[in-house]
GROMACS .gro file of C-alpha atoms in nm:
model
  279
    1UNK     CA    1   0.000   0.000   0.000
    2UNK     CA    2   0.114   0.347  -0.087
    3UNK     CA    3   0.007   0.703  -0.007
    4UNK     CA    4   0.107   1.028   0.056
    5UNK     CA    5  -0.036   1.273   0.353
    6UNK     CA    6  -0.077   1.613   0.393
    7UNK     CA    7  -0.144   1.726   0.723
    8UNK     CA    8  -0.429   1.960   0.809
    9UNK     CA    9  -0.382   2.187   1.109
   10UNK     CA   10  -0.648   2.220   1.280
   11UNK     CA   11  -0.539   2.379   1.635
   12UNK     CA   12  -0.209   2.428   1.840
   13UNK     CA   13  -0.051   2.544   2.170
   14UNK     CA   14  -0.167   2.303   2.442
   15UNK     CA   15   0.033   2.067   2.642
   16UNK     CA   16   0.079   1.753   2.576
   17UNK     CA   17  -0.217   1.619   2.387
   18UNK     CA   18  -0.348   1.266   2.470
   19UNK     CA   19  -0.698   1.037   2.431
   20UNK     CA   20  -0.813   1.137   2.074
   21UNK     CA   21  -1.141   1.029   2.035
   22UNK     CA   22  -1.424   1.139   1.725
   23UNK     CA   23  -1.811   1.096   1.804
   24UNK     CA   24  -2.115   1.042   1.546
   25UNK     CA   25  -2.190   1.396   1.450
   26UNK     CA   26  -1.798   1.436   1.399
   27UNK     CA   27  -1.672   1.592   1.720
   28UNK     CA   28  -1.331   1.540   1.822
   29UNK     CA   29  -1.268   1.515   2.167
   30UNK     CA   30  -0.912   1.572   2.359
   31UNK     CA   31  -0.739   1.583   2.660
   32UNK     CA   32  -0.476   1.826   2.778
   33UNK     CA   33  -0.258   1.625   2.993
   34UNK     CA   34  -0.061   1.867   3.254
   35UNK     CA   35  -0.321   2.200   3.199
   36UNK     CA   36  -0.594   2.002   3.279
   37UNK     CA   37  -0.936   1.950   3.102
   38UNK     CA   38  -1.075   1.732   2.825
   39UNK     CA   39  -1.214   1.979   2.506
   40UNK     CA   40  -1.447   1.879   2.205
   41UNK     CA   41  -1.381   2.036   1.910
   42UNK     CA   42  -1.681   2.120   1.695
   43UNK     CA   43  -1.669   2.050   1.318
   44UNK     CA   44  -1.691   2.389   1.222
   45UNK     CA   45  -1.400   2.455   1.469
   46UNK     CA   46  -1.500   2.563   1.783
   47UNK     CA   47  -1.347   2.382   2.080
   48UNK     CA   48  -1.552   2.390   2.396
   49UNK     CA   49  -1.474   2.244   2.735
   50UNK     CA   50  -1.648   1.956   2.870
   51UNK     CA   51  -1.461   1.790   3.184
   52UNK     CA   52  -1.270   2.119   3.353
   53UNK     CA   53  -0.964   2.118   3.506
   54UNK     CA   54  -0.903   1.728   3.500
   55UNK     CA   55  -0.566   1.633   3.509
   56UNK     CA   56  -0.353   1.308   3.408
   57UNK     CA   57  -0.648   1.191   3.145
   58UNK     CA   58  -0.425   1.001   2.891
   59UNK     CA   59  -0.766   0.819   2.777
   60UNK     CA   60  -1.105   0.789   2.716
   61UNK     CA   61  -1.403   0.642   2.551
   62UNK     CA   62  -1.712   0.755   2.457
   63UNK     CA   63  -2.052   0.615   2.662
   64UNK     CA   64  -2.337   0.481   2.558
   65UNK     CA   65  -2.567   0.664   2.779
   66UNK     CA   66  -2.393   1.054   2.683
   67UNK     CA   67  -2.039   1.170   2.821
   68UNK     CA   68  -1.683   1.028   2.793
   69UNK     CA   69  -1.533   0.784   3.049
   70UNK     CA   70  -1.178   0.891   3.152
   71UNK     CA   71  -0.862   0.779   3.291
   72UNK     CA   72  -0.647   0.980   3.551
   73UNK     CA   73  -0.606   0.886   3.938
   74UNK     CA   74  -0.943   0.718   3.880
   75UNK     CA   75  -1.152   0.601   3.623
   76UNK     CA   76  -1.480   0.840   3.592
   77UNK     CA   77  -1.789   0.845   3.368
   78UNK     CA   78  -1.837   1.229   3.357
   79UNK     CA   79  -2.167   1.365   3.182
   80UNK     CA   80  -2.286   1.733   3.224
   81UNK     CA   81  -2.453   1.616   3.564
   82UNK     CA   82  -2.199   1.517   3.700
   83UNK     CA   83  -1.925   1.251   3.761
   84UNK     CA   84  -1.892   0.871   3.854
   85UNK     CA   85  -1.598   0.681   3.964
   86UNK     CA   86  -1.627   0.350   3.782
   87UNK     CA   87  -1.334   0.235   3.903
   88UNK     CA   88  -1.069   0.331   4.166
   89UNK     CA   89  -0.797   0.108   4.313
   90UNK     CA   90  -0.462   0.180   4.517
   91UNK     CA   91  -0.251   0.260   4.169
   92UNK     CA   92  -0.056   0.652   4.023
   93UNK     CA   93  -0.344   0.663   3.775
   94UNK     CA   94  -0.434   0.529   3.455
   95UNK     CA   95  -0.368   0.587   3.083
   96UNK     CA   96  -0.505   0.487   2.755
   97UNK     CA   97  -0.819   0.277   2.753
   98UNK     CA   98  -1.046   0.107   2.460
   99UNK     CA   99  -1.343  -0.054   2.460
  100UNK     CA  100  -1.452  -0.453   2.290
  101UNK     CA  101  -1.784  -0.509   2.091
  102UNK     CA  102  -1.968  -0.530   2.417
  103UNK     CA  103  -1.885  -0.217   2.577
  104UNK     CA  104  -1.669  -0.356   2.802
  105UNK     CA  105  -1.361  -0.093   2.898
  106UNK     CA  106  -1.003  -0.215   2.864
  107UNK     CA  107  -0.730   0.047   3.034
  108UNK     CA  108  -0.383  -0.006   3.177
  109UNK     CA  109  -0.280   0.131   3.489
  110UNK     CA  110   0.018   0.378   3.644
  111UNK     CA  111   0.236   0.212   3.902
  112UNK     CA  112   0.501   0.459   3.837
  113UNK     CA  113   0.493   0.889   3.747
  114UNK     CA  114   0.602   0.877   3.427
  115UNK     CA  115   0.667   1.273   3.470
  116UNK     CA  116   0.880   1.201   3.768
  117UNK     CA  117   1.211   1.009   3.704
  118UNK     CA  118   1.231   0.932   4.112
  119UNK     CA  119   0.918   0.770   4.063
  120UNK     CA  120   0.951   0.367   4.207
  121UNK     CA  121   1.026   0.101   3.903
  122UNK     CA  122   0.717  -0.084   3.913
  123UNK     CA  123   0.521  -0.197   3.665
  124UNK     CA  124   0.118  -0.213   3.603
  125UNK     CA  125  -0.157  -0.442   3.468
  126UNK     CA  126  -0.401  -0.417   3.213
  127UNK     CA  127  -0.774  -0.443   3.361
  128UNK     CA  128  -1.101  -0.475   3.180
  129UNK     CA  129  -1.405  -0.290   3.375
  130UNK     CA  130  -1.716  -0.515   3.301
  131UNK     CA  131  -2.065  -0.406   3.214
  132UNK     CA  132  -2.134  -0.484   3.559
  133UNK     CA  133  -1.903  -0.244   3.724
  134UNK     CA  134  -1.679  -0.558   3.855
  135UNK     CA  135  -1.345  -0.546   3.682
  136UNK     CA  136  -1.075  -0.817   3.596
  137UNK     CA  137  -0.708  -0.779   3.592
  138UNK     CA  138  -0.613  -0.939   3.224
  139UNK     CA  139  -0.248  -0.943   3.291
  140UNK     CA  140   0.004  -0.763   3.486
  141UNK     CA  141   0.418  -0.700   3.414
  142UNK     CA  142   0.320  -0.373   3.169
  143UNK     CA  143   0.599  -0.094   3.217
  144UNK     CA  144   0.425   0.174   3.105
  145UNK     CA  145   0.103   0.142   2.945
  146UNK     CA  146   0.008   0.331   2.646
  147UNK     CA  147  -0.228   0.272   2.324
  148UNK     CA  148  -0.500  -0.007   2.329
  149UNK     CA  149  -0.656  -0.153   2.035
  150UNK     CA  150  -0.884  -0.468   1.855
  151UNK     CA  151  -0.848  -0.609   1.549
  152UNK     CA  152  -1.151  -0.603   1.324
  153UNK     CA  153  -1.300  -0.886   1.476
  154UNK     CA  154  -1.257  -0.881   1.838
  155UNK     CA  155  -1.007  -1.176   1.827
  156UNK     CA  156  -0.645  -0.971   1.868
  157UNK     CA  157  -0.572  -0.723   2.136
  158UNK     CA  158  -0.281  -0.478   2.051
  159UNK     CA  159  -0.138  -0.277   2.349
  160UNK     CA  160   0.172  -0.022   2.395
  161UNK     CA  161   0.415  -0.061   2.607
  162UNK     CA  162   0.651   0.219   2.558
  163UNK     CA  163   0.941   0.206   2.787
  164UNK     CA  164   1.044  -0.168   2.679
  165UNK     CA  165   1.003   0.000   2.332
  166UNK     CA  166   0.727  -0.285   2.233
  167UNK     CA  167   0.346  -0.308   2.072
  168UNK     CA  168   0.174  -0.674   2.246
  169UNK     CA  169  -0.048  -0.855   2.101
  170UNK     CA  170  -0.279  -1.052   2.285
  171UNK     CA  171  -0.562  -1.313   2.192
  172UNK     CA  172  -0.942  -1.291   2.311
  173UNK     CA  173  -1.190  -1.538   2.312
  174UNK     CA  174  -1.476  -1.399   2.494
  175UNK     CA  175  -1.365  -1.310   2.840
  176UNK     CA  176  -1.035  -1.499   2.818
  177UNK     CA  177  -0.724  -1.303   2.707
  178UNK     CA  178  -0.388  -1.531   2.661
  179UNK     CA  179  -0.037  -1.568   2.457
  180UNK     CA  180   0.071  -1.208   2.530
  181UNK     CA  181   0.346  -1.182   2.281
  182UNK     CA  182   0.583  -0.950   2.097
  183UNK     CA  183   0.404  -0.770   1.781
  184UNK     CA  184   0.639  -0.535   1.663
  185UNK     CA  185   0.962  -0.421   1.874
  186UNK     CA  186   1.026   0.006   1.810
  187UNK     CA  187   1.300   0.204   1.953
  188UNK     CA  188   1.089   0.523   1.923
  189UNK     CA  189   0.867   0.491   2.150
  190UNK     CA  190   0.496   0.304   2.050
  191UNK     CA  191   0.217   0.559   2.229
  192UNK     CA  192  -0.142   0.590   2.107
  193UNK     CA  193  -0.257   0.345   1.859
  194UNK     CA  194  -0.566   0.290   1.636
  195UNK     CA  195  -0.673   0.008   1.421
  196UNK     CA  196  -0.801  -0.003   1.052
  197UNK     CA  197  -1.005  -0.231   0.828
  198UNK     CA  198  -0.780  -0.440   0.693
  199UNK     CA  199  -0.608  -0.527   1.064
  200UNK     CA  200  -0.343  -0.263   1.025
  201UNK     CA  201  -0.239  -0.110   1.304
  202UNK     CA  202  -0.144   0.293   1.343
  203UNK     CA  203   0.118   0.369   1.607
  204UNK     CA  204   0.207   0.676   1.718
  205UNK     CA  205   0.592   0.708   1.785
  206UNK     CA  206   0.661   0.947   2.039
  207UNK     CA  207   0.997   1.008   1.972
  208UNK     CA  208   0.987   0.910   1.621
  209UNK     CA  209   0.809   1.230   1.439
  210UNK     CA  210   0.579   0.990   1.286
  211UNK     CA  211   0.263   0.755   1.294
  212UNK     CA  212   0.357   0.449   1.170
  213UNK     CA  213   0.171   0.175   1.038
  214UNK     CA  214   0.212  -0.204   1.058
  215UNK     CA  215   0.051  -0.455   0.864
  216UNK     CA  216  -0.131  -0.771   1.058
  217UNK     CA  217   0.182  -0.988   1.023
  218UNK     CA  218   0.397  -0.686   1.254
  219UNK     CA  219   0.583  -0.513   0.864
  220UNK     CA  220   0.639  -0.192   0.894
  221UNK     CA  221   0.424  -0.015   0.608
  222UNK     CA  222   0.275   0.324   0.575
  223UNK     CA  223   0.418   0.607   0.771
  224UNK     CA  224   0.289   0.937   0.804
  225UNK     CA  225   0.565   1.215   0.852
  226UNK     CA  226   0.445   1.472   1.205
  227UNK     CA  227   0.642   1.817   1.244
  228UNK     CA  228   0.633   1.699   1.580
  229UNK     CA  229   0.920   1.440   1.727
  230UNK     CA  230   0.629   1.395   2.024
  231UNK     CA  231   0.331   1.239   1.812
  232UNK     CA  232   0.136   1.087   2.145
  233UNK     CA  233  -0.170   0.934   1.986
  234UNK     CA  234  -0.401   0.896   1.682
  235UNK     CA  235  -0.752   0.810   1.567
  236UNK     CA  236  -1.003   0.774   1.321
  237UNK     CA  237  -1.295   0.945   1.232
  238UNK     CA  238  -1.539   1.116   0.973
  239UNK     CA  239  -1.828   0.973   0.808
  240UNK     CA  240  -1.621   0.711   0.561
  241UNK     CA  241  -1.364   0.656   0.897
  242UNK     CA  242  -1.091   0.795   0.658
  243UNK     CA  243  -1.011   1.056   0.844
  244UNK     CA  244  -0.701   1.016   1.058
  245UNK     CA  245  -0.636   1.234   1.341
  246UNK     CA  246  -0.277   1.299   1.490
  247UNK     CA  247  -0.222   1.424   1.838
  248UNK     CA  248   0.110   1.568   1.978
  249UNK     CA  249   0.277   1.677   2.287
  250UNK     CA  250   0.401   1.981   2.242
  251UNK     CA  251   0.757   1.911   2.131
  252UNK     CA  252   0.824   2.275   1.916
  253UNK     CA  253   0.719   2.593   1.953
  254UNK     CA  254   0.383   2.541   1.862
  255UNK     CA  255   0.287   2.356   2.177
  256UNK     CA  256   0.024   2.024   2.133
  257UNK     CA  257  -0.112   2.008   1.815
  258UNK     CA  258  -0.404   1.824   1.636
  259UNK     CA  259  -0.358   1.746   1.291
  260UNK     CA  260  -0.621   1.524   1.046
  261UNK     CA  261  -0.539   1.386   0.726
  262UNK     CA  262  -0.686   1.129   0.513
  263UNK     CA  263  -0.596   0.749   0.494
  264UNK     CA  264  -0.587   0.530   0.174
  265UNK     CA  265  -0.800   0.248   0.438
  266UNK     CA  266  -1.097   0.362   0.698
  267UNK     CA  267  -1.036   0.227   1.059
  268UNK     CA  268  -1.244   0.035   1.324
  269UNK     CA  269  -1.527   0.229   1.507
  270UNK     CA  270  -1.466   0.244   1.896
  271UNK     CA  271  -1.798   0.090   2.054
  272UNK     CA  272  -1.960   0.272   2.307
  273UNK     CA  273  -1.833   0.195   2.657
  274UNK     CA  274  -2.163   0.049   2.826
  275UNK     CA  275  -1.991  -0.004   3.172
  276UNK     CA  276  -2.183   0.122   3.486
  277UNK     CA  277  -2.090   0.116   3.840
  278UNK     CA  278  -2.085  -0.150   4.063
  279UNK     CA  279  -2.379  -0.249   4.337
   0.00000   0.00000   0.00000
């Protein structure tokens, strides 16, 4: 596969930029990691906030019943009446989540800062927060937790790992995940990723100036170039799901930046998260 990309700016100077997410009527919803705050960004450009002053949110899903569910030192279904901690054990925080076909959330946990190099080495766990509210730990030994994904058909879990530099892939079979194993190894950093179509799989590099994609078998394929070394995560969107947004963290002048361009394949939808809280 071969195409080229120009990059559409569409804002610029916030922090570092994380949890890229695009909704049915083609809002595009952000986080500003140290400011604070997760923003939705209208499609005729407006950019309104809708969780204030939120810190740490390096994820989130959209729910089912209105609002976004986010990470941070908790994970919270906020909705403009208010908020609801879904899920909130003795961990730093959380990062990036995703949700499966059922709703069901998916979203790696913070055992360490990873702002604060005197933080303690320890590593996290991946947990999956059930319709339910009860939640499962899916497996443990993750350094520092970063993109989730699915393949097309439920059946592959892709998740970032960025300090041992590696993207693991995972097999599901209902509620059983197993044979966590190397996907592709990248000594730039894997981030945010996102998941097309055909089973590729978008990764953003954070220190590589570029989202790179990987075909099913782990080749290195498609790369789109960022004018930002810091690329933190990506997404897809628009009515075809062509239209591939680019997050940064803030690595120029210009501070975080969004970008969209086009992609020659349309990604995977993100379900609904349809978790609720525990009784």
């Amino acid at each position: 596969m071969s195409a080229d990309f120009e990059l559409e700016l569409l804002s610029s100077g916030w922090g570092l930029i994380e949890g890229p997410r695009v909704d049915e009527h083609d809002n595009f919803y952000f986080s500003d990691v140290p400011n604070g705050g997760v923003c939705r960004r209208t499609p005729d450009g407006e950019i309104e906030v809708v969780v204030p002053k939120r810190r740490g949110v390096g994820g989130m899903v959209l729910h089912a019943d209105g609002g976004v569910v986010v990470s941070g030192r908790n994970i919270q279904h906020v909705t403009a009446e208010g908020s609801t901690v879904l899920f909130a054990p003795e961990v730093a925080g959380f990062n990036d989540m995703h949700t499966d076909l059922l709703g069901r959330v998916y979203v790696g946990s913070l055992r360490r800062d990873p702002f604060d190099e005197s933080s303690p080495d320890e590593a996290g766990e991946l947990y999956r927060i059930n319709l339910d509210g009860s939640t499962d730990e899916v497996y443990d030994d993750v350094q520092l937790t970063n993109g989730i994904g699915f393949s097309p058909d439920g059946t592959r879990l892709y998740h970032s790992d960025s300090i041992p530099g590696r993207v693991w892939v995972s097999d599901v079979d209902g509620d059983v995940v197993s044979n966590r194993r190397e996907f592709v190894r990248e000594r730039k950093v894997p981030d945010g990723l996102a998941v097309d179509v055909e089973g590729g799989v978008w990764v953003a590099l954070a220190e590589g100036g570029r989202v790179q994609r990987y075909t099913p078998d782990g080749e290195s394929d498609l790369a789109v170039p960022v004018p930002d070394r810091f690329v933190t995560s990506v997404c897809f969107g628009g009515a075809d799901m062509r239209d591939l947004y680019i997050v940064t963290g803030g690595g120029t002048s210009d501070g975080g930046c969004i970008f969209r361009t086009r992609a020659p394949v349309a990604g995977v939808p993100t379900p609904l998260a349809r978790v609720r809280p525990s009784r």
